[in-house]
Coordinates of C-alpha atoms in Angstrom, one line a residue:
M1 CA -8.0 -0.9 -14.0
L2 CA -7.2 2.1 -16.1
A3 CA -3.4 1.9 -15.9
M4 CA -1.2 5.0 -16.2
N5 CA -0.5 5.6 -19.8
T6 CA 3.0 6.7 -19.7
T7 CA 3.3 6.7 -23.5
A8 CA 0.9 9.7 -23.4
H9 CA 3.4 11.6 -21.2
P10 CA 6.6 11.6 -23.1
D11 CA 8.0 14.5 -21.0
T12 CA 7.8 12.6 -17.7
V13 CA 9.9 13.4 -14.6
L14 CA 10.5 10.2 -12.6
I15 CA 10.6 10.6 -8.8
I16 CA 12.3 7.8 -6.9
D17 CA 10.8 7.5 -3.4
F18 CA 13.2 6.4 -0.7
G19 CA 10.5 6.6 2.0
S20 CA 10.0 10.3 2.7
Q21 CA 6.5 11.1 3.8
V22 CA 6.5 14.3 1.7
T23 CA 7.6 12.7 -1.6
Q24 CA 4.1 13.4 -2.9
L25 CA 4.8 17.1 -2.6
I26 CA 7.7 16.8 -5.0
A27 CA 5.3 15.4 -7.6
R28 CA 2.7 18.1 -6.9
R29 CA 5.3 20.9 -7.3
I30 CA 6.5 19.5 -10.6
R31 CA 2.9 19.2 -11.9
E32 CA 2.2 22.7 -10.7
A33 CA 5.1 23.7 -13.1
G34 CA 3.1 22.1 -15.9
V35 CA 5.2 19.0 -16.2
Y36 CA 3.9 15.4 -15.7
S37 CA 5.6 13.5 -12.8
E38 CA 5.3 10.0 -11.5
I39 CA 6.5 8.4 -8.3
V40 CA 8.0 5.0 -8.0
P41 CA 9.4 3.1 -5.0
F42 CA 13.2 2.6 -5.0
Q43 CA 12.7 -1.1 -5.1
S44 CA 11.2 -1.0 -8.6
A45 CA 13.0 2.1 -9.8
E46 CA 15.2 0.4 -12.4
E47 CA 12.3 -1.3 -14.1
A48 CA 10.2 1.9 -14.1
F49 CA 13.2 3.9 -15.4
R50 CA 13.4 1.6 -18.4
R51 CA 9.7 1.5 -19.0
I52 CA 8.9 5.2 -18.6
K53 CA 12.1 6.6 -20.2
P54 CA 11.9 9.9 -18.2
R55 CA 13.4 13.2 -19.3
A56 CA 14.7 13.8 -15.8
V57 CA 14.9 12.1 -12.4
I58 CA 14.4 13.4 -8.8
L59 CA 15.7 11.4 -5.8
S60 CA 13.6 11.9 -2.7
G61 CA 14.4 12.1 1.0
S62 CA 14.3 9.2 3.3
P63 CA 14.3 8.2 7.0
A64 CA 17.2 5.9 6.2
S65 CA 20.9 6.6 6.5
T66 CA 23.3 6.1 3.6
V67 CA 26.0 5.0 6.0
D68 CA 24.0 1.9 7.0
I69 CA 24.7 -1.3 5.2
G70 CA 21.8 -2.1 2.9
S71 CA 20.4 1.4 2.8
P72 CA 18.4 2.3 -0.4
R73 CA 20.3 3.3 -3.5
A74 CA 19.3 4.7 -6.9
P75 CA 19.9 2.6 -10.0
Q76 CA 23.2 3.3 -11.6
A77 CA 21.5 3.4 -15.0
I78 CA 20.0 6.8 -14.0
F79 CA 23.5 8.4 -13.6
D80 CA 24.7 6.8 -16.8
A81 CA 21.7 7.9 -18.9
G82 CA 22.9 11.5 -19.6
I83 CA 19.7 13.1 -18.2
P84 CA 19.3 15.7 -15.5
V85 CA 19.1 14.3 -11.9
L86 CA 18.2 16.3 -8.8
G87 CA 18.8 14.8 -5.3
I88 CA 16.9 16.1 -2.3
C89 CA 18.1 15.5 1.3
Y90 CA 18.7 11.7 1.3
G91 CA 18.7 12.0 -2.5
E92 CA 21.8 14.2 -2.3
Q93 CA 23.5 11.9 0.1
T94 CA 23.0 8.7 -1.9
M95 CA 24.0 10.6 -5.1
C96 CA 27.3 11.6 -3.5
A97 CA 27.9 8.2 -2.0
Q98 CA 27.2 6.4 -5.3
L99 CA 29.4 8.8 -7.4
G100 CA 32.5 8.8 -5.2
G101 CA 31.8 11.3 -2.5
K102 CA 31.5 10.7 1.2
V103 CA 28.6 10.9 3.7
E104 CA 29.1 10.8 7.5
S105 CA 26.8 10.7 10.5
G106 CA 27.2 12.2 13.9
H107 CA 27.7 15.8 12.7
H108 CA 25.6 18.8 13.5
R109 CA 22.0 17.9 12.8
E110 CA 19.5 20.3 11.2
F111 CA 15.7 19.9 11.7
G112 CA 13.3 22.6 10.8
R113 CA 13.9 26.2 9.7
A114 CA 17.5 26.9 8.5
F115 CA 19.2 29.5 6.3
L116 CA 21.0 28.9 3.1
E117 CA 24.0 31.0 2.1
I118 CA 24.2 31.2 -1.7
E119 CA 27.9 30.7 -2.5
D120 CA 27.8 30.7 -6.3
D121 CA 25.4 31.2 -9.3
S122 CA 23.7 28.2 -10.8
A123 CA 21.0 27.3 -13.2
L124 CA 19.1 25.8 -10.3
F125 CA 19.0 29.3 -8.6
D126 CA 18.7 31.3 -11.8
G127 CA 16.1 34.1 -11.4
V128 CA 15.4 33.0 -7.8
W129 CA 18.5 33.4 -5.6
A130 CA 21.6 35.4 -6.3
R131 CA 25.2 34.8 -5.1
G132 CA 25.8 36.4 -1.7
T133 CA 22.2 36.3 -0.5
R134 CA 20.7 34.3 2.4
H135 CA 17.3 32.5 2.2
Q136 CA 15.1 30.4 4.5
V137 CA 14.9 26.7 3.8
W138 CA 13.5 23.6 5.6
M139 CA 16.1 21.0 6.8
S140 CA 15.5 17.5 8.1
H141 CA 18.8 15.6 8.3
G142 CA 21.1 13.9 10.7
D143 CA 23.8 12.7 8.2
R144 CA 25.6 15.1 5.9
V145 CA 27.9 15.1 2.9
T146 CA 31.5 15.6 3.9
A147 CA 33.3 15.1 0.5
L148 CA 32.0 15.8 -3.0
P149 CA 32.3 13.5 -6.0
E150 CA 34.5 14.6 -8.8
G151 CA 33.0 17.3 -11.0
F152 CA 30.7 18.8 -8.3
R153 CA 31.1 22.3 -6.8
V154 CA 29.4 23.9 -3.8
I155 CA 26.7 26.5 -4.6
G156 CA 25.1 26.8 -1.2
T157 CA 25.9 26.2 2.5
S158 CA 24.1 26.2 5.9
T159 CA 25.2 26.1 9.5
G160 CA 25.0 22.3 9.6
A161 CA 25.7 21.4 6.0
P162 CA 28.8 22.7 4.2
F163 CA 27.5 21.1 1.0
A164 CA 23.9 22.2 1.4
A165 CA 23.5 22.7 -2.4
I166 CA 25.9 21.3 -5.0
A167 CA 26.0 21.1 -8.8
D168 CA 27.8 19.3 -11.6
E169 CA 26.6 21.4 -14.6
K170 CA 28.4 19.3 -17.2
R171 CA 26.4 16.2 -16.3
K172 CA 23.4 18.3 -15.2
F173 CA 23.5 16.7 -11.7
Y174 CA 22.2 18.9 -8.9
A175 CA 21.5 18.2 -5.2
V176 CA 20.3 20.0 -2.1
Q177 CA 20.3 19.0 1.5
F178 CA 17.0 21.0 2.2
H179 CA 13.5 20.2 1.1
P180 CA 12.3 22.6 -1.7
E181 CA 9.0 20.8 -2.0
V182 CA 7.6 21.9 1.4
V183 CA 5.9 25.3 1.9
H184 CA 8.5 26.0 4.7
T185 CA 11.0 26.6 1.9
P186 CA 9.3 29.7 0.4
D187 CA 11.1 29.7 -2.9
G188 CA 11.3 25.9 -3.2
A189 CA 8.7 25.5 -6.0
K190 CA 10.6 28.0 -8.1
L191 CA 13.8 25.9 -7.7
L192 CA 11.9 22.8 -8.8
A193 CA 10.5 24.7 -11.8
N194 CA 14.0 25.8 -12.7
F195 CA 15.1 22.2 -12.7
V196 CA 12.4 21.0 -15.0
H197 CA 12.2 24.0 -17.3
R198 CA 15.7 25.5 -17.5
I199 CA 17.8 22.4 -16.8
A200 CA 15.8 19.6 -18.2
G201 CA 14.3 21.8 -20.9
L202 CA 10.7 20.5 -20.5
E203 CA 7.7 22.5 -21.6
G204 CA 4.8 23.3 -19.3
D205 CA 2.2 21.4 -21.3
W206 CA 0.6 19.2 -18.6
T207 CA -2.9 20.7 -18.6
M208 CA -6.3 19.4 -17.6
A209 CA -7.6 20.1 -21.1
A210 CA -5.0 17.7 -22.5
Y211 CA -5.7 15.2 -19.8
R212 CA -9.4 15.3 -20.5
E213 CA -8.8 14.3 -24.1
Q214 CA -6.3 11.6 -23.2
A215 CA -8.6 10.2 -20.4
I216 CA -11.7 10.0 -22.6
A217 CA -9.7 8.2 -25.3
A218 CA -8.3 5.8 -22.7
I219 CA -11.8 5.1 -21.2
R220 CA -13.2 4.3 -24.7
A221 CA -10.3 2.1 -25.5
Q222 CA -10.7 0.1 -22.2
V223 CA -14.5 -0.1 -22.1
G224 CA -15.2 -0.7 -25.8
D225 CA -18.9 -1.5 -26.2
G226 CA -19.2 -2.5 -22.6
R227 CA -21.1 -1.0 -19.7
V228 CA -19.8 0.7 -16.5
I229 CA -21.3 1.2 -13.1
C230 CA -19.9 4.0 -11.1
A231 CA -19.5 4.0 -7.3
L232 CA -20.9 7.5 -6.7
S233 CA -20.2 8.7 -3.2
G234 CA -21.4 12.3 -3.7
G235 CA -17.9 13.7 -3.2
V236 CA -15.8 15.6 -5.8
D237 CA -13.6 12.7 -6.8
S238 CA -16.3 10.2 -7.8
S239 CA -18.5 12.9 -9.3
V240 CA -15.7 14.1 -11.6
A241 CA -15.0 10.5 -12.6
A242 CA -18.7 10.0 -13.4
V243 CA -19.0 13.1 -15.6
L244 CA -15.8 12.2 -17.4
I245 CA -16.9 8.7 -18.1
H246 CA -20.3 9.8 -19.2
E247 CA -18.7 12.1 -21.7
A248 CA -16.7 9.1 -23.0
I249 CA -19.5 6.5 -23.2
G250 CA -22.8 8.2 -22.6
E251 CA -25.8 6.1 -21.6
R252 CA -23.6 3.0 -21.1
L253 CA -22.7 4.4 -17.7
T254 CA -25.0 3.9 -14.7
C255 CA -24.2 5.6 -11.5
I256 CA -25.0 3.9 -8.2
F257 CA -25.4 6.2 -5.3
V258 CA -25.4 4.4 -2.0
D259 CA -27.1 6.5 0.7
H260 CA -25.5 5.0 3.8
G261 CA -26.9 7.5 6.3
L262 CA -23.5 8.8 7.1
M263 CA -23.5 11.9 4.9
R264 CA -23.8 15.5 6.0
K265 CA -27.2 17.1 6.2
G266 CA -29.0 17.4 2.8
E267 CA -26.1 16.1 0.8
G268 CA -27.9 12.9 -0.4
E269 CA -30.7 15.0 -1.9
Q270 CA -28.2 17.4 -3.5
V271 CA -26.4 14.5 -5.2
V272 CA -29.6 13.0 -6.7
S273 CA -30.7 16.4 -7.9
M274 CA -27.5 17.3 -9.6
Y275 CA -27.1 14.0 -11.5
R276 CA -30.7 13.4 -12.5
E277 CA -31.8 17.0 -13.2
H278 CA -28.6 18.7 -14.4
Y279 CA -26.5 16.0 -16.1
N280 CA -29.2 13.4 -17.0
I281 CA -26.8 10.6 -16.1
P282 CA -28.6 7.3 -15.3
L283 CA -28.6 7.1 -11.5
V284 CA -29.7 4.3 -9.1
H285 CA -30.3 5.7 -5.7
V286 CA -30.0 3.0 -3.1
Q287 CA -31.6 3.8 0.2
A288 CA -29.3 1.7 2.4
Q289 CA -29.4 3.7 5.7
D290 CA -30.9 0.9 7.7
L291 CA -28.3 -1.7 6.4
F292 CA -25.3 0.5 7.3
L293 CA -26.5 2.0 10.5
G294 CA -27.7 -1.4 11.8
A295 CA -24.3 -2.9 11.1
L296 CA -22.5 0.0 12.8
E297 CA -24.8 0.3 15.8
G298 CA -22.7 0.4 18.9
E299 CA -19.3 -0.1 17.1
A300 CA -16.5 1.9 18.6
D301 CA -13.4 0.7 16.9
P302 CA -12.5 3.1 14.0
E303 CA -10.8 0.5 11.8
K304 CA -13.8 -1.9 12.2
K305 CA -16.1 1.0 11.2
R306 CA -14.1 1.5 8.0
K307 CA -14.0 -2.2 7.2
T308 CA -17.7 -2.6 7.9
I309 CA -18.6 0.3 5.6
G310 CA -16.2 -1.0 2.8
R311 CA -17.7 -4.5 3.0
L312 CA -21.2 -3.3 2.8
F313 CA -20.5 -1.1 -0.1
I314 CA -19.2 -4.1 -2.0
E315 CA -22.2 -6.2 -1.1
V316 CA -24.6 -3.4 -2.2
F317 CA -22.7 -3.1 -5.5
E318 CA -22.8 -6.8 -6.1
E319 CA -26.6 -6.7 -5.6
E320 CA -27.1 -3.8 -7.9
A321 CA -24.9 -5.3 -10.5
K322 CA -27.0 -8.4 -10.5
K323 CA -30.2 -6.3 -10.9
L324 CA -28.7 -4.6 -14.0
E325 CA -27.8 -8.0 -15.4
K326 CA -31.3 -9.3 -15.0
E327 CA -32.6 -6.1 -16.7
G328 CA -30.4 -6.9 -19.7
R329 CA -27.8 -4.2 -18.9
P330 CA -24.9 -6.2 -17.5
A331 CA -21.9 -4.1 -16.4
E332 CA -18.4 -5.4 -16.9
F333 CA -16.6 -2.5 -15.4
L334 CA -16.8 -0.7 -12.0
A335 CA -15.6 3.0 -12.0
Q336 CA -14.1 4.6 -8.9
G337 CA -12.7 8.0 -8.1
T338 CA -9.3 6.7 -6.9
L339 CA -6.7 9.5 -6.9
Y340 CA -2.9 9.3 -7.2
P341 CA -2.3 9.8 -3.4
D342 CA -4.6 6.8 -2.8
V343 CA -2.5 4.7 -5.1
I344 CA 0.8 5.8 -3.5
E345 CA -0.4 5.5 0.1
S346 CA -1.9 2.1 -0.4
V347 CA 1.5 0.7 -1.3
S348 CA 4.1 0.4 1.4
F349 CA 7.3 1.6 -0.1
T350 CA 9.3 1.2 3.2
G351 CA 7.0 -0.6 5.6
G352 CA 5.7 2.6 7.1
P353 CA 2.3 3.5 8.5
S354 CA 0.8 4.3 5.1
V355 CA -0.2 0.7 4.6
T356 CA -3.4 1.1 6.7
I357 CA -4.0 4.8 6.2
K358 CA -6.2 4.4 3.1
S359 CA -8.1 1.3 4.3
H360 CA -11.3 3.0 3.3
H361 CA -10.3 3.1 -0.3
N362 CA -10.5 0.0 -2.5
V363 CA -7.4 0.8 -4.5
G364 CA -6.1 -2.7 -3.9
G365 CA -8.7 -4.2 -6.2
L366 CA -12.1 -5.9 -6.0
P367 CA -13.1 -9.3 -4.6
E368 CA -12.6 -11.9 -7.3
R369 CA -16.3 -13.0 -7.0
M370 CA -17.4 -9.6 -8.4
N371 CA -15.7 -10.5 -11.7
M372 CA -15.5 -6.8 -12.7
K373 CA -12.7 -4.7 -14.1
L374 CA -11.9 -1.3 -12.5
V375 CA -12.0 1.9 -14.4
E376 CA -10.1 4.6 -12.5
P377 CA -9.8 7.7 -14.8
L378 CA -8.4 9.9 -12.0
R379 CA -5.7 7.5 -10.9
E380 CA -3.0 9.8 -12.1
L381 CA -4.3 13.0 -10.5
F382 CA -3.9 14.9 -7.2
K383 CA -6.9 16.6 -5.6
D384 CA -6.2 20.0 -6.9
E385 CA -5.9 18.6 -10.4
V386 CA -9.3 16.8 -10.0
R387 CA -10.8 20.2 -9.1
A388 CA -9.3 21.7 -12.3
L389 CA -10.6 18.8 -14.3
G390 CA -14.0 19.3 -12.8
R391 CA -14.0 22.9 -13.9
E392 CA -12.9 21.8 -17.4
L393 CA -15.9 19.5 -17.4
G394 CA -18.3 22.2 -16.3
L395 CA -19.2 21.1 -12.8
P396 CA -20.6 23.8 -10.6
E397 CA -18.0 25.8 -8.7
H398 CA -19.7 25.5 -5.3
F399 CA -19.5 21.7 -5.8
I400 CA -15.9 21.6 -7.0
T401 CA -14.7 23.7 -4.0
R402 CA -16.4 21.6 -1.4
H403 CA -14.2 20.6 1.5
P404 CA -12.8 17.0 1.5
F405 CA -15.1 14.5 3.1
P406 CA -13.9 11.0 4.0
G407 CA -15.5 7.9 2.6
P408 CA -16.7 6.6 5.9
G409 CA -18.4 9.9 6.5
L410 CA -19.8 10.8 9.9
A411 CA -19.0 7.4 11.3
I412 CA -15.4 8.4 12.0
R413 CA -16.4 11.9 13.2
C414 CA -18.4 10.2 15.9
P415 CA -15.6 8.6 18.0
G416 CA -16.8 5.7 20.2
P417 CA -19.9 3.7 19.6
V418 CA -22.0 4.8 16.7
T419 CA -25.8 5.3 17.2
R420 CA -28.5 6.9 15.1
E421 CA -29.1 9.5 17.8
K422 CA -25.5 10.6 17.9
L423 CA -25.3 10.8 14.2
D424 CA -28.4 13.0 14.0
I425 CA -27.0 15.3 16.7
L426 CA -23.7 15.5 14.9
R427 CA -25.3 16.2 11.5
E428 CA -27.2 19.2 12.9
A429 CA -24.2 20.6 14.7
D430 CA -22.0 20.2 11.6
A431 CA -24.7 21.9 9.4
I432 CA -24.8 24.9 11.7
Y433 CA -21.0 25.2 11.9
L434 CA -20.7 25.2 8.1
D435 CA -23.6 27.7 7.8
E436 CA -21.8 30.1 10.1
I437 CA -18.5 29.6 8.1
R438 CA -20.3 30.5 4.9
K439 CA -22.1 33.5 6.4
A440 CA -18.7 34.8 7.6
G441 CA -17.3 34.4 4.1
L442 CA -14.6 32.0 5.4
Y443 CA -15.4 28.8 3.5
D444 CA -12.9 29.2 0.7
A445 CA -10.2 30.4 3.1
I446 CA -10.4 27.1 5.0
W447 CA -9.2 23.8 3.5
Q448 CA -11.3 21.6 5.7
A449 CA -13.8 22.2 8.5
F450 CA -16.1 19.9 10.3
A451 CA -17.7 19.0 13.7
V452 CA -16.9 16.0 15.8
L453 CA -19.2 14.6 18.5
L454 CA -16.9 13.6 21.3
P455 CA -17.6 10.4 23.3
V456 CA -17.9 12.6 26.4
Q457 CA -21.0 13.9 28.3
T458 CA -20.7 16.8 30.7
V459 CA -23.0 18.4 33.3
G460 CA -24.2 21.9 32.3
V461 CA -26.7 24.4 33.3
M462 CA -29.2 25.8 30.7
G463 CA -31.7 28.2 32.1
D464 CA -33.0 26.9 35.4
G465 CA -32.1 23.3 34.8
R466 CA -29.2 20.9 34.6
T467 CA -28.2 19.0 31.5
Y468 CA -26.1 16.0 30.9
E469 CA -25.2 16.1 27.2
Y470 CA -22.4 15.7 24.7
V471 CA -19.4 17.8 23.9
C472 CA -19.0 19.0 20.3
A473 CA -15.5 19.8 18.9
L474 CA -15.1 22.1 15.9
R475 CA -12.1 21.7 13.6
A476 CA -10.9 23.9 10.8
V477 CA -7.5 23.8 9.1
T478 CA -5.7 25.7 6.4
S479 CA -3.5 23.9 3.9
V480 CA -1.8 24.5 0.6
D481 CA -1.1 20.9 -0.2
G482 CA -3.0 18.7 2.2
M483 CA 0.2 17.3 3.6
T484 CA 0.9 20.0 6.2
A485 CA -1.8 22.1 7.9
D486 CA -2.4 24.6 10.6
F487 CA -5.6 25.3 12.6
Y488 CA -7.6 28.2 11.3
H489 CA -7.2 31.2 13.5
Y490 CA -10.8 32.2 14.1
D491 CA -11.6 35.3 16.1
M492 CA -13.5 34.8 19.3
E493 CA -16.6 36.5 18.1
F494 CA -17.0 33.9 15.3
L495 CA -16.4 31.0 17.7
G496 CA -18.9 32.4 20.2
R497 CA -21.5 32.9 17.6
A498 CA -21.1 29.3 16.2
A499 CA -21.0 27.7 19.7
T500 CA -24.1 29.6 20.8
R501 CA -26.1 28.5 17.8
I502 CA -25.1 24.9 18.2
I503 CA -25.9 24.8 22.0
N504 CA -29.2 26.6 21.5
E505 CA -30.4 24.7 18.4
V506 CA -29.1 21.2 18.8
R507 CA -30.7 19.2 21.6
G508 CA -28.0 16.8 23.0
I509 CA -25.0 19.2 23.1
N510 CA -24.3 21.5 26.0
R511 CA -20.6 22.4 25.4
V512 CA -18.5 23.3 22.3
V513 CA -14.7 23.3 22.1
Y514 CA -12.4 24.3 19.3
D515 CA -9.6 22.0 18.2
V516 CA -6.3 23.8 17.7
T517 CA -4.2 20.8 16.6
S518 CA -1.8 21.5 13.8
K519 CA -0.5 19.0 11.3
P520 CA 3.3 19.3 11.0
P521 CA 5.4 18.0 8.0
G522 CA 5.6 14.2 7.9
T523 CA 2.2 13.3 9.2
I524 CA -0.2 11.8 6.6
E525 CA -3.8 12.5 6.9
W526 CA -6.5 14.8 8.3
E527 CA -9.9 13.3 9.0

């Protein structure tokens, strides 16, 4: 695989993950400030610290309690290295516990919105919050610091945390009990920018133009004179990866697009057109609808759907790789659009639920029988960075801004047994829904929207007759970071128009509902 080239990022901020489900947001905020950041689990933090030689360290939150025996700790080498350290929530507590302070449980807990009283000026607050002011923050703690280590002073308090923000300017150690990384702390991103720019002295030179050059050089170094086949799904991630690799090695890249019959209406044709006509990238279009739909026919279990689709993808690629070998174009490398969240979520840092969340991504490697090496040029990037790289590479804006679409496609948006008939019904309803969203000028205001065909049929009256047909659910969410989200607040006129079109134009649906589920902080994935 294309490993993270930390030597190309001398100004790295290392984030030690103690198990918080929003640790990724810390990395995103640091990168938004123009500084490269990397997350490592606390179990391997000491080795990573020596290898990466970061310019600053951030300690994340955690569901653990520092008062428990065996709870996670930061390597002592971090505090002895003379570099800035910022502790967040649990990070503050373990920093204090390790440096001679005291943490206790059983005090007033704070979960959700709270207000921070700024007690003193600090480089962390410089230009953002002034002494004597009060600001909204997001808390999530049961334990709290009750005594500070030597050298620290209080710079902020809250109702449930007398040491809600502390600083030791001499050693450049800072800590906060709240979460600056979540959008519920409105000025949190500015505080993190202060930490990396004003306190750590790092320049904001992490750009996609620089990454493009580094990635192309890394691809050429890894591949040499070899050939690459790219697993092209038609989504933004694999498409950006393909264009980037093509820029690096040209005709030695062959894209393989497996049309599994689970895409949205017309998307397969759009993919073929874009790559063959606009980019002139060698493309093999595999018509595998019968293979996939036959294997999925009647399957209701969502995890089995995922595994079936993943297994068939590998089998198809094996077959296509053998064909290329017979044609005298053997491929030694397989390219994938794996992103940094895929890498993080496919490793269980604390034994949490993220182990199986990304089961439809093959970030764990390939079967040994394939005897191919992975090229993953987007492995260091978040989704918004991939879009920025796509613009840098000249991909069409309408393609770059497409809503996220999961690898298993419509199979998981058709709960219950999968049939061709149900997929066709869903495809038509989904197309009408998106068409109405675009006509209303709402597409770019929504982070993700799609239709779901529920495994429920209801009796309805249409005209003079009764019907017994499916219920279609519409979902739309807004999100800044993909980690937290809220349902989009449509007006009733829009919903009525979309529902009427779906019921009138799609045979098989006689009722439409709107999903108003929100995604609070701490949950992992929307699909």
